[in-house]
mmCIF file of C-alpha atoms and ligand atoms in Angstrom:
data_model
loop_
_atom_site.group_PDB
_atom_site.id
_atom_site.type_symbol
_atom_site.label_atom_id
_atom_site.label_comp_id
_atom_site.label_asym_id
_atom_site.label_seq_id
_atom_site.Cartn_x
_atom_site.Cartn_y
_atom_site.Cartn_z
ATOM 1 C CA MET C 1 -3.551 26.831 -1.029
ATOM 2 C CA ALA C 2 -3.142 28.673 -4.195
ATOM 3 C CA GLU C 3 -4.069 32.166 -2.220
ATOM 4 C CA ARG C 4 -2.555 31.278 0.555
ATOM 5 C CA ALA C 5 0.832 30.447 -0.875
ATOM 6 C CA GLU C 6 -0.113 33.981 -2.786
ATOM 7 C CA THR C 7 -0.781 35.767 0.127
ATOM 8 C CA ALA C 8 2.480 34.748 2.307
ATOM 9 C CA PHE C 9 4.523 35.440 -0.986
ATOM 10 C CA ARG C 10 2.781 39.000 -1.224
ATOM 11 C CA SER C 11 3.380 39.597 2.707
ATOM 12 C CA GLY C 12 6.692 38.304 2.687
ATOM 13 C CA TYR C 13 8.613 39.995 -0.247
ATOM 14 C CA ALA C 14 6.365 42.615 -0.634
ATOM 15 C CA GLU C 15 5.965 42.091 -4.219
ATOM 16 C CA PRO C 16 3.810 39.494 -6.421
ATOM 17 C CA PRO C 17 5.143 36.288 -7.407
ATOM 18 C CA ALA C 18 5.839 34.996 -10.944
ATOM 19 C CA GLY C 19 3.786 32.100 -10.692
ATOM 20 C CA ARG C 20 2.598 29.109 -8.321
ATOM 21 C CA TRP C 21 2.901 25.924 -8.564
ATOM 22 C CA ALA C 22 1.417 22.871 -6.713
ATOM 23 C CA ALA C 23 1.456 18.887 -5.648
ATOM 24 C CA PRO C 24 -0.241 16.643 -4.101
ATOM 25 C CA GLY C 25 -0.031 14.164 -1.131
ATOM 26 C CA ARG C 26 -0.613 10.634 -1.798
ATOM 27 C CA VAL C 27 -2.229 7.479 -0.593
ATOM 28 C CA ASN C 28 -0.547 4.436 -1.926
ATOM 29 C CA LEU C 29 -3.695 1.595 -2.631
ATOM 30 C CA ILE C 30 -1.306 -1.207 -2.519
ATOM 31 C CA GLY C 31 2.498 -1.993 -2.677
ATOM 32 C CA GLU C 32 3.914 -1.161 0.398
ATOM 33 C CA HIS C 33 7.811 -1.320 0.373
ATOM 34 C CA THR C 34 8.130 -2.581 -2.744
ATOM 35 C CA ASP C 35 9.453 1.033 -4.529
ATOM 36 C CA TYR C 36 12.946 0.307 -3.217
ATOM 37 C CA ASN C 37 12.946 -3.319 -4.294
ATOM 38 C CA ASP C 38 12.254 -2.414 -7.832
ATOM 39 C CA GLY C 39 8.669 -3.823 -7.851
ATOM 40 C CA TYR C 40 5.183 -2.321 -8.207
ATOM 41 C CA VAL C 41 3.290 0.215 -6.425
ATOM 42 C CA LEU C 42 -0.200 1.663 -7.337
ATOM 43 C CA PRO C 43 -0.432 5.174 -5.311
ATOM 44 C CA PHE C 44 -3.380 7.609 -6.279
ATOM 45 C CA ALA C 45 -2.613 11.686 -5.555
ATOM 46 C CA LEU C 46 -4.879 13.501 -2.624
ATOM 47 C CA PRO C 47 -6.825 16.749 -3.487
ATOM 48 C CA LEU C 48 -4.632 17.852 -0.333
ATOM 49 C CA ARG C 49 -1.554 19.921 -1.884
ATOM 50 C CA THR C 50 1.316 22.264 -1.458
ATOM 51 C CA VAL C 51 1.402 25.085 -3.397
ATOM 52 C CA VAL C 52 4.736 27.068 -3.868
ATOM 53 C CA ALA C 53 4.996 30.624 -5.084
ATOM 54 C CA ALA C 54 8.290 31.826 -6.586
ATOM 55 C CA ALA C 55 9.750 34.682 -8.498
ATOM 56 C CA ARG C 56 13.365 34.638 -9.420
ATOM 57 C CA GLN C 57 16.106 36.392 -7.546
ATOM 58 C CA ASP C 58 19.039 37.844 -8.733
ATOM 59 C CA GLY C 59 22.492 35.736 -8.323
ATOM 60 C CA PRO C 60 22.565 31.910 -6.618
ATOM 61 C CA THR C 61 20.822 32.816 -3.653
ATOM 62 C CA TRP C 62 17.375 30.955 -2.245
ATOM 63 C CA THR C 63 14.639 32.205 0.214
ATOM 64 C CA VAL C 64 12.198 30.302 1.712
ATOM 65 C CA ARG C 65 9.352 31.357 3.629
ATOM 66 C CA SER C 66 6.497 28.751 5.278
ATOM 67 C CA GLU C 67 3.563 29.345 6.767
ATOM 68 C CA LEU C 68 4.640 27.384 9.540
ATOM 69 C CA ALA C 69 7.876 29.206 9.749
ATOM 70 C CA ASP C 70 8.411 32.723 11.725
ATOM 71 C CA GLU C 71 11.725 33.383 9.754
ATOM 72 C CA PRO C 72 12.735 33.029 6.108
ATOM 73 C CA VAL C 73 15.514 30.739 5.334
ATOM 74 C CA THR C 74 17.954 31.838 2.919
ATOM 75 C CA PHE C 75 20.995 30.155 1.702
ATOM 76 C CA THR C 76 23.517 30.357 -1.315
ATOM 77 C CA ALA C 77 25.262 28.190 -3.768
ATOM 78 C CA ASP C 78 27.872 27.642 -1.179
ATOM 79 C CA GLU C 79 25.175 25.621 1.005
ATOM 80 C CA VAL C 80 24.240 23.427 -1.579
ATOM 81 C CA THR C 81 27.649 22.502 -2.713
ATOM 82 C CA GLY C 82 27.683 19.644 -0.691
ATOM 83 C CA PRO C 83 24.487 17.677 0.823
ATOM 84 C CA GLY C 84 23.032 17.945 4.212
ATOM 85 C CA ARG C 85 24.429 21.781 4.625
ATOM 86 C CA VAL C 86 20.676 22.945 5.115
ATOM 87 C CA THR C 87 18.671 21.272 7.830
ATOM 88 C CA GLY C 88 14.916 21.174 9.062
ATOM 89 C CA TRP C 89 12.197 22.120 6.358
ATOM 90 C CA ALA C 90 13.927 23.692 4.124
ATOM 91 C CA ALA C 91 16.560 21.131 3.949
ATOM 92 C CA TYR C 92 13.965 19.860 1.276
ATOM 93 C CA VAL C 93 14.129 22.922 -1.168
ATOM 94 C CA ALA C 94 17.699 23.175 -0.856
ATOM 95 C CA GLY C 95 18.070 19.281 -1.348
ATOM 96 C CA VAL C 96 15.985 20.100 -5.040
ATOM 97 C CA VAL C 97 18.603 23.143 -5.503
ATOM 98 C CA TRP C 98 21.471 20.788 -5.069
ATOM 99 C CA ALA C 99 19.771 18.319 -7.255
ATOM 100 C CA LEU C 100 19.295 20.183 -9.834
ATOM 101 C CA ARG C 101 23.046 21.375 -9.838
ATOM 102 C CA GLU C 102 24.366 18.345 -9.809
ATOM 103 C CA ALA C 103 22.298 17.649 -12.679
ATOM 104 C CA GLY C 104 24.105 20.127 -14.384
ATOM 105 C CA HIS C 105 21.082 22.643 -14.310
ATOM 106 C CA ASP C 106 21.483 26.464 -14.123
ATOM 107 C CA VAL C 107 19.122 26.783 -11.417
ATOM 108 C CA PRO C 108 17.845 30.424 -11.340
ATOM 109 C CA GLY C 109 18.275 32.053 -7.363
ATOM 110 C CA ALA C 110 14.581 32.249 -6.254
ATOM 111 C CA ARG C 111 12.295 33.662 -3.489
ATOM 112 C CA LEU C 112 9.789 30.922 -2.501
ATOM 113 C CA ALA C 113 6.677 31.061 0.068
ATOM 114 C CA ILE C 114 5.021 27.690 1.020
ATOM 115 C CA ALA C 115 1.486 26.636 1.805
ATOM 116 C CA SER C 116 0.352 23.152 2.258
ATOM 117 C CA ASP C 117 -2.575 21.175 3.266
ATOM 118 C CA VAL C 118 -0.637 17.956 3.510
ATOM 119 C CA PRO C 119 -0.213 17.126 7.142
ATOM 120 C CA LEU C 120 3.173 16.667 8.598
ATOM 121 C CA GLY C 121 4.126 13.286 9.408
ATOM 122 C CA ALA C 122 0.625 11.268 8.562
ATOM 123 C CA GLY C 123 2.770 9.237 5.898
ATOM 124 C CA LEU C 124 0.968 11.312 3.220
ATOM 125 C CA SER C 125 4.255 12.336 1.697
ATOM 126 C CA SER C 126 4.067 15.605 2.192
ATOM 127 C CA SER C 127 8.059 15.968 1.672
ATOM 128 C CA ALA C 128 7.845 14.372 -1.544
ATOM 129 C CA ALA C 129 5.018 16.958 -2.051
ATOM 130 C CA LEU C 130 7.163 20.022 -1.258
ATOM 131 C CA GLU C 131 9.962 18.973 -3.457
ATOM 132 C CA ALA C 132 7.773 18.120 -6.362
ATOM 133 C CA ALA C 133 6.185 21.597 -5.958
ATOM 134 C CA VAL C 134 9.819 23.477 -5.475
ATOM 135 C CA LEU C 135 11.070 21.465 -8.152
ATOM 136 C CA ALA C 136 8.513 22.619 -10.804
ATOM 137 C CA ALA C 137 9.082 25.840 -9.733
ATOM 138 C CA LEU C 138 12.356 26.229 -10.739
ATOM 139 C CA VAL C 139 12.272 24.287 -13.820
ATOM 140 C CA ASP C 140 9.756 26.869 -14.777
ATOM 141 C CA LEU C 141 11.414 29.710 -13.403
ATOM 142 C CA GLY C 142 14.751 28.908 -15.060
ATOM 143 C CA GLY C 143 13.277 27.272 -18.273
ATOM 144 C CA LEU C 144 15.089 24.259 -17.553
ATOM 145 C CA ASP C 145 14.797 21.215 -19.712
ATOM 146 C CA LEU C 146 13.319 18.440 -17.318
ATOM 147 C CA PRO C 147 10.596 16.334 -18.522
ATOM 148 C CA ALA C 148 8.043 15.051 -16.203
ATOM 149 C CA GLU C 149 9.622 10.983 -16.202
ATOM 150 C CA ASP C 150 12.693 12.399 -15.556
ATOM 151 C CA ARG C 151 11.388 14.344 -12.370
ATOM 152 C CA PRO C 152 10.791 11.742 -9.604
ATOM 153 C CA ARG C 153 14.114 10.376 -10.001
ATOM 154 C CA LEU C 154 15.751 13.490 -9.046
ATOM 155 C CA ALA C 155 13.297 14.874 -6.328
ATOM 156 C CA LYS C 156 14.316 11.316 -4.696
ATOM 157 C CA ARG C 157 17.737 11.954 -5.014
ATOM 158 C CA ALA C 158 16.879 15.308 -3.156
ATOM 159 C CA GLU C 159 15.342 13.201 -0.627
ATOM 160 C CA ASN C 160 17.829 10.170 -0.742
ATOM 161 C CA ALA C 161 21.314 11.940 -1.001
ATOM 162 C CA TYR C 162 20.936 15.839 0.352
ATOM 163 C CA VAL C 163 18.336 15.121 2.939
ATOM 164 C CA GLY C 164 18.868 11.475 4.053
ATOM 165 C CA ALA C 165 16.334 9.725 3.881
ATOM 166 C CA PRO C 166 16.992 6.173 2.050
ATOM 167 C CA THR C 167 13.455 6.105 0.659
ATOM 168 C CA GLY C 168 12.311 4.613 -2.711
ATOM 169 C CA ILE C 169 10.477 6.336 -5.670
ATOM 170 C CA MET C 170 7.158 6.027 -5.426
ATOM 171 C CA ASP C 171 5.961 9.156 -3.837
ATOM 172 C CA GLN C 172 7.797 11.690 -5.817
ATOM 173 C CA SER C 173 6.324 9.699 -8.621
ATOM 174 C CA ALA C 174 3.123 9.920 -7.507
ATOM 175 C CA THR C 175 2.835 13.516 -6.797
ATOM 176 C CA ILE C 176 4.421 14.395 -10.171
ATOM 177 C CA ARG C 177 2.713 11.679 -12.338
ATOM 178 C CA CYS C 178 -0.751 10.867 -11.110
ATOM 179 C CA ARG C 179 -3.912 11.850 -12.868
ATOM 180 C CA ALA C 180 -7.407 12.991 -11.800
ATOM 181 C CA GLY C 181 -9.648 9.798 -11.574
ATOM 182 C CA HIS C 182 -6.480 7.292 -11.843
ATOM 183 C CA ALA C 183 -4.241 5.158 -9.840
ATOM 184 C CA LEU C 184 -0.595 4.944 -10.878
ATOM 185 C CA PHE C 185 0.557 1.498 -11.896
ATOM 186 C CA LEU C 186 4.273 2.161 -11.517
ATOM 187 C CA ASP C 187 7.084 -0.506 -12.431
ATOM 188 C CA CYS C 188 9.686 1.116 -9.626
ATOM 189 C CA ARG C 189 12.433 -0.893 -11.756
ATOM 190 C CA THR C 190 11.494 0.891 -15.186
ATOM 191 C CA GLU C 191 9.848 3.422 -14.173
ATOM 192 C CA ALA C 192 6.865 2.489 -16.849
ATOM 193 C CA VAL C 193 3.865 3.820 -15.549
ATOM 194 C CA GLU C 194 0.209 3.022 -16.558
ATOM 195 C CA HIS C 195 -2.840 5.194 -15.434
ATOM 196 C CA ILE C 196 -5.204 2.815 -14.140
ATOM 197 C CA PRO C 197 -9.001 4.198 -14.412
ATOM 198 C CA PHE C 198 -10.030 3.809 -10.463
ATOM 199 C CA ASP C 199 -13.730 5.599 -10.329
ATOM 200 C CA LEU C 200 -14.783 5.036 -7.115
ATOM 201 C CA ALA C 201 -18.345 7.487 -7.719
ATOM 202 C CA ALA C 202 -19.022 5.235 -10.580
ATOM 203 C CA ALA C 203 -18.938 2.127 -8.190
ATOM 204 C CA SER C 204 -21.152 3.531 -5.683
ATOM 205 C CA LEU C 205 -17.674 3.165 -3.657
ATOM 206 C CA ALA C 206 -15.538 5.416 -1.464
ATOM 207 C CA ILE C 207 -11.847 5.601 -0.085
ATOM 208 C CA LEU C 208 -11.695 6.328 3.698
ATOM 209 C CA VAL C 209 -8.409 7.484 4.924
ATOM 210 C CA VAL C 210 -7.827 7.476 8.320
ATOM 211 C CA ASP C 211 -4.982 9.620 9.855
ATOM 212 C CA SER C 212 -4.182 7.144 12.903
ATOM 213 C CA ARG C 213 -2.582 10.044 14.976
ATOM 214 C CA ALA C 214 -0.052 7.217 16.150
ATOM 215 C CA PRO C 215 3.249 8.845 16.900
ATOM 216 C CA HIS C 216 6.338 7.931 14.492
ATOM 217 C CA ARG C 217 8.169 5.169 16.675
ATOM 218 C CA HIS C 218 11.591 4.796 15.325
ATOM 219 C CA ALA C 219 10.060 5.135 11.695
ATOM 220 C CA ASP C 220 13.459 6.264 9.839
ATOM 221 C CA GLY C 221 15.804 3.374 11.550
ATOM 222 C CA GLU C 222 13.095 0.810 10.719
ATOM 223 C CA TYR C 223 12.682 1.528 7.423
ATOM 224 C CA ALA C 224 16.363 1.737 6.911
ATOM 225 C CA ALA C 225 16.427 -1.771 8.469
ATOM 226 C CA ARG C 226 13.921 -3.157 6.314
ATOM 227 C CA ARG C 227 15.309 -2.162 3.457
ATOM 228 C CA ALA C 228 19.029 -3.222 4.333
ATOM 229 C CA THR C 229 17.048 -6.963 5.123
ATOM 230 C CA CYS C 230 15.956 -6.836 1.583
ATOM 231 C CA GLU C 231 18.780 -5.883 -0.068
ATOM 232 C CA ARG C 232 20.657 -8.546 1.763
ATOM 233 C CA ALA C 233 18.213 -11.263 1.076
ATOM 234 C CA ALA C 234 18.433 -10.106 -3.029
ATOM 235 C CA ASP C 235 22.264 -10.695 -2.319
ATOM 236 C CA THR C 236 22.115 -14.166 -0.873
ATOM 237 C CA LEU C 237 19.129 -15.181 -3.576
ATOM 238 C CA GLY C 238 21.948 -13.853 -6.046
ATOM 239 C CA VAL C 239 19.027 -11.572 -7.560
ATOM 240 C CA PRO C 240 19.443 -7.826 -8.585
ATOM 241 C CA ALA C 241 16.287 -7.315 -6.193
ATOM 242 C CA LEU C 242 13.634 -9.302 -4.543
ATOM 243 C CA ARG C 243 11.514 -8.299 -7.817
ATOM 244 C CA ASP C 244 13.084 -10.810 -9.367
ATOM 245 C CA VAL C 245 11.723 -13.725 -7.150
ATOM 246 C CA SER C 246 8.708 -15.075 -8.611
ATOM 247 C CA ALA C 247 5.733 -15.938 -6.628
ATOM 248 C CA ASP C 248 6.111 -19.591 -8.281
ATOM 249 C CA GLY C 249 9.887 -18.934 -6.978
ATOM 250 C CA LEU C 250 8.846 -18.171 -3.453
ATOM 251 C CA ALA C 251 9.358 -21.691 -1.743
ATOM 252 C CA ALA C 252 12.624 -22.241 -3.044
ATOM 253 C CA ALA C 253 13.591 -19.325 -2.636
ATOM 254 C CA LEU C 254 12.834 -19.073 1.249
ATOM 255 C CA ASP C 255 13.985 -22.191 1.966
ATOM 256 C CA ARG C 256 17.985 -20.454 1.022
ATOM 257 C CA LEU C 257 17.429 -17.511 3.194
ATOM 258 C CA PRO C 258 19.391 -18.074 6.653
ATOM 259 C CA ASP C 259 16.570 -17.053 9.171
ATOM 260 C CA ASP C 260 12.917 -16.621 9.896
ATOM 261 C CA GLU C 261 12.685 -12.907 10.272
ATOM 262 C CA THR C 262 14.460 -12.891 6.509
ATOM 263 C CA ARG C 263 11.986 -15.131 5.153
ATOM 264 C CA ARG C 264 9.203 -13.135 6.387
ATOM 265 C CA ARG C 265 10.366 -10.127 5.382
ATOM 266 C CA VAL C 266 10.979 -11.284 1.557
ATOM 267 C CA ARG C 267 7.726 -13.271 1.741
ATOM 268 C CA HIS C 268 5.861 -9.694 2.492
ATOM 269 C CA VAL C 269 7.666 -8.051 -0.623
ATOM 270 C CA VAL C 270 7.250 -11.297 -3.442
ATOM 271 C CA THR C 271 3.212 -11.600 -2.436
ATOM 272 C CA GLU C 272 3.062 -7.781 -2.306
ATOM 273 C CA ASN C 273 4.188 -7.575 -5.720
ATOM 274 C CA GLN C 274 1.956 -10.291 -6.393
ATOM 275 C CA ARG C 275 -1.224 -8.206 -4.830
ATOM 276 C CA VAL C 276 -0.254 -5.184 -6.569
ATOM 277 C CA LEU C 277 -0.512 -7.259 -10.327
ATOM 278 C CA GLU C 278 -3.803 -8.910 -9.027
ATOM 279 C CA THR C 279 -5.106 -5.506 -8.105
ATOM 280 C CA VAL C 280 -3.951 -3.868 -11.260
ATOM 281 C CA ASP C 281 -5.717 -6.890 -13.689
ATOM 282 C CA LEU C 282 -8.903 -6.488 -11.514
ATOM 283 C CA LEU C 283 -9.518 -2.750 -11.963
ATOM 284 C CA ARG C 284 -8.435 -3.181 -15.623
ATOM 285 C CA ALA C 285 -11.394 -5.653 -16.198
ATOM 286 C CA GLY C 286 -13.587 -2.992 -14.035
ATOM 287 C CA GLY C 287 -13.631 -5.287 -10.889
ATOM 288 C CA ILE C 288 -13.030 -2.532 -8.448
ATOM 289 C CA ARG C 289 -15.529 -4.156 -5.923
ATOM 290 C CA GLU C 290 -13.101 -7.134 -5.591
ATOM 291 C CA ILE C 291 -9.947 -5.305 -4.478
ATOM 292 C CA GLY C 292 -11.089 -5.676 -1.182
ATOM 293 C CA PRO C 293 -9.579 -8.895 -0.149
ATOM 294 C CA LEU C 294 -6.391 -8.021 -1.603
ATOM 295 C CA LEU C 295 -6.221 -4.887 0.445
ATOM 296 C CA THR C 296 -6.622 -6.708 3.569
ATOM 297 C CA ALA C 297 -4.286 -9.400 2.577
ATOM 298 C CA SER C 298 -1.723 -6.477 2.048
ATOM 299 C CA HIS C 299 -2.188 -5.081 5.542
ATOM 300 C CA ALA C 300 -1.893 -8.549 7.088
ATOM 301 C CA SER C 301 1.107 -9.379 5.173
ATOM 302 C CA MET C 302 2.574 -5.508 6.259
ATOM 303 C CA ARG C 303 1.556 -6.609 9.988
ATOM 304 C CA ASP C 304 2.876 -10.440 10.107
ATOM 305 C CA ASP C 305 5.713 -10.579 8.133
ATOM 306 C CA PHE C 306 7.209 -7.317 7.646
ATOM 307 C CA ALA C 307 6.334 -5.887 11.081
ATOM 308 C CA ILE C 308 5.556 -2.271 9.905
ATOM 309 C CA THR C 309 2.133 -1.971 11.971
ATOM 310 C CA VAL C 310 1.177 -0.513 15.210
ATOM 311 C CA PRO C 311 -1.960 -1.512 17.584
ATOM 312 C CA GLU C 312 -3.608 2.286 16.399
ATOM 313 C CA ILE C 313 -3.013 1.209 12.887
ATOM 314 C CA ASP C 314 -4.940 -2.335 13.417
ATOM 315 C CA THR C 315 -7.552 -1.335 15.585
ATOM 316 C CA ALA C 316 -8.356 1.145 12.693
ATOM 317 C CA VAL C 317 -8.080 -1.672 10.400
ATOM 318 C CA GLU C 318 -10.268 -4.184 11.861
ATOM 319 C CA ALA C 319 -12.866 -1.878 13.017
ATOM 320 C CA ALA C 320 -13.182 -0.336 9.628
ATOM 321 C CA LEU C 321 -13.610 -4.391 8.217
ATOM 322 C CA ALA C 322 -16.280 -5.276 11.033
ATOM 323 C CA ALA C 323 -17.956 -2.513 10.087
ATOM 324 C CA GLY C 324 -18.375 -3.556 6.587
ATOM 325 C CA ALA C 325 -15.792 -2.117 4.580
ATOM 326 C CA LEU C 326 -14.382 -3.989 1.857
ATOM 327 C CA GLY C 327 -10.880 -4.138 2.250
ATOM 328 C CA ALA C 328 -8.666 -2.325 4.574
ATOM 329 C CA ARG C 329 -4.645 -1.630 5.231
ATOM 330 C CA MET C 330 -1.923 0.511 6.479
ATOM 331 C CA THR C 331 -0.959 2.889 3.583
ATOM 332 C CA GLY C 332 2.984 4.231 3.689
ATOM 333 C CA GLY C 333 6.033 3.335 5.509
ATOM 334 C CA GLY C 334 4.215 2.323 8.575
ATOM 335 C CA PHE C 335 5.048 2.489 12.251
ATOM 336 C CA GLY C 336 2.202 5.652 12.738
ATOM 337 C CA GLY C 337 0.522 6.688 9.384
ATOM 338 C CA CYS C 338 -2.527 6.351 7.536
ATOM 339 C CA VAL C 339 -4.995 3.400 7.055
ATOM 340 C CA LEU C 340 -7.206 3.470 3.962
ATOM 341 C CA ALA C 341 -10.399 1.558 3.726
ATOM 342 C CA LEU C 342 -12.570 0.599 0.860
ATOM 343 C CA VAL C 343 -16.032 1.199 1.594
ATOM 344 C CA ASP C 344 -19.644 1.453 -0.085
ATOM 345 C CA ALA C 345 -20.425 5.100 -0.193
ATOM 346 C CA ASP C 346 -23.569 5.038 2.345
ATOM 347 C CA ARG C 347 -21.373 3.228 4.590
ATOM 348 C CA THR C 348 -18.609 5.812 4.608
ATOM 349 C CA GLU C 349 -20.300 7.601 8.106
ATOM 350 C CA ALA C 350 -21.098 4.254 9.705
ATOM 351 C CA VAL C 351 -17.318 2.733 9.093
ATOM 352 C CA ALA C 352 -15.796 6.275 9.913
ATOM 353 C CA ALA C 353 -17.938 6.008 13.495
ATOM 354 C CA ALA C 354 -16.674 2.342 14.318
ATOM 355 C CA VAL C 355 -13.419 3.350 13.929
ATOM 356 C CA THR C 356 -13.888 6.450 16.231
ATOM 357 C CA ALA C 357 -15.681 4.217 18.708
ATOM 358 C CA ALA C 358 -12.740 1.428 18.421
ATOM 359 C CA TYR C 359 -10.257 4.131 19.239
ATOM 360 C CA SER C 360 -12.187 4.986 22.078
ATOM 361 C CA ASP C 361 -12.509 1.999 23.492
ATOM 362 C CA ARG C 362 -8.659 1.637 23.455
ATOM 363 C CA GLY C 363 -8.045 4.923 25.010
ATOM 364 C CA PHE C 364 -6.044 6.009 21.743
ATOM 365 C CA THR C 365 -5.780 9.983 20.331
ATOM 366 C CA PRO C 366 -9.223 10.336 18.022
ATOM 367 C CA PRO C 367 -8.151 9.793 14.711
ATOM 368 C CA THR C 368 -8.981 12.278 12.092
ATOM 369 C CA ILE C 369 -10.956 10.693 9.149
ATOM 370 C CA PHE C 370 -11.677 11.990 5.542
ATOM 371 C CA THR C 371 -12.681 10.956 2.218
ATOM 372 C CA ALA C 372 -10.496 10.717 -0.985
ATOM 373 C CA LEU C 373 -10.723 10.978 -4.419
ATOM 374 C CA PRO C 374 -7.693 10.718 -6.968
ATOM 375 C CA ALA C 375 -6.751 13.934 -7.819
ATOM 376 C CA PRO C 376 -4.176 15.316 -10.551
ATOM 377 C CA GLY C 377 -0.467 15.484 -9.924
ATOM 378 C CA ALA C 378 2.031 18.470 -9.794
ATOM 379 C CA THR C 379 0.777 21.317 -12.131
ATOM 380 C CA PRO C 380 0.971 25.277 -12.385
ATOM 381 C CA VAL C 381 -1.634 27.049 -10.538
HETATM 382 C C1 GLA U 401 7.728 5.756 2.454
HETATM 383 C C2 GLA U 401 9.068 5.868 1.143
HETATM 384 C C3 GLA U 401 8.572 5.166 -0.288
HETATM 385 C C4 GLA U 401 7.762 3.596 0.382
HETATM 386 C C5 GLA U 401 6.738 3.372 1.392
HETATM 387 C C6 GLA U 401 6.402 2.235 1.390
HETATM 388 O O1 GLA U 401 6.604 6.432 1.750
HETATM 389 O O2 GLA U 401 8.916 7.246 0.982
HETATM 390 O O3 GLA U 401 9.555 5.273 -0.934
HETATM 391 O O4 GLA U 401 9.165 2.626 0.210
HETATM 392 O O5 GLA U 401 7.607 4.046 2.340
HETATM 393 O O6 GLA U 401 6.100 1.609 0.694
#
């Protein structure tokens, strides 16, 4: 990827870049729709990544090329004075420039070229990877003072306020703060992290990632609706966020909610937070094989209570489990995207074949399936 970004830069600008910065896609092992409820998540970074090659240019002007676009996009300081003026893929870049300037940084003008093997729209955080790689490039080119632990919040601001997607802080944290060989245990309220060893090979295990190829169905509107329901419920319960409802207090909290749909949504968030904590406890104790049932329970909760799965996704989970996966669940925001399955290393091909066969039986577009080991977060390359 680094070479592709370098080539894109040299051919677009007829000069070498000053450097190259990479940021990965992610999967979330467990903890879905908990981040914007101030709860817990446990993502790890993928070996797939977005690389930005970049160099300074004079004046407050930014020019961006992407392998996927014929023409570059150029914007000046005027277009980053308020949210939303640059649209399309370049909005993620403009959003980062905007958020940095809003935070008082003297952002250098720059030329950038982007190459990526993070699939777009597959729920693997291609947008956070792009934001993080651009952010790293601009921080280094300008010598800006922005420690790694403060970067996810700034990238999230670009996504929420400039691009206009009301996400939580998981994806930006994962792409920036993950470490190779580890899952990132993140408390989304305090932003405290703990790197949890996740050595699949030592346990003769693998994670299969199944890109469902399901078209995203109303994902943006449904995501925002889930978030709004959670916030209303927290309000009704008189707590700052659903994170403040404990597993022990769940039954009493449900009694105070107005309707069945809200009760289901809250039950998902509260039980999901609990599952993250139990998963972390098991991993800390070396019980990587034992996390399977928690993954599968998480899926059932997303399907039945949070109502964010689709037939392709449920089919992949069921087929993986029937073929011997220790656990399987949808990962990411939902309404399409990817499934991950924890499998014995010597069963990866059998499980992948079973998922593909189940898809074919249902007449779905064939899935893309790959194995993933926890990779490093954003870094110059
Ligand atoms: C998307 C969002 C994240 C998170 C997940 C669901 O990936 O970007 O902030 O809410 O959905 O867990």
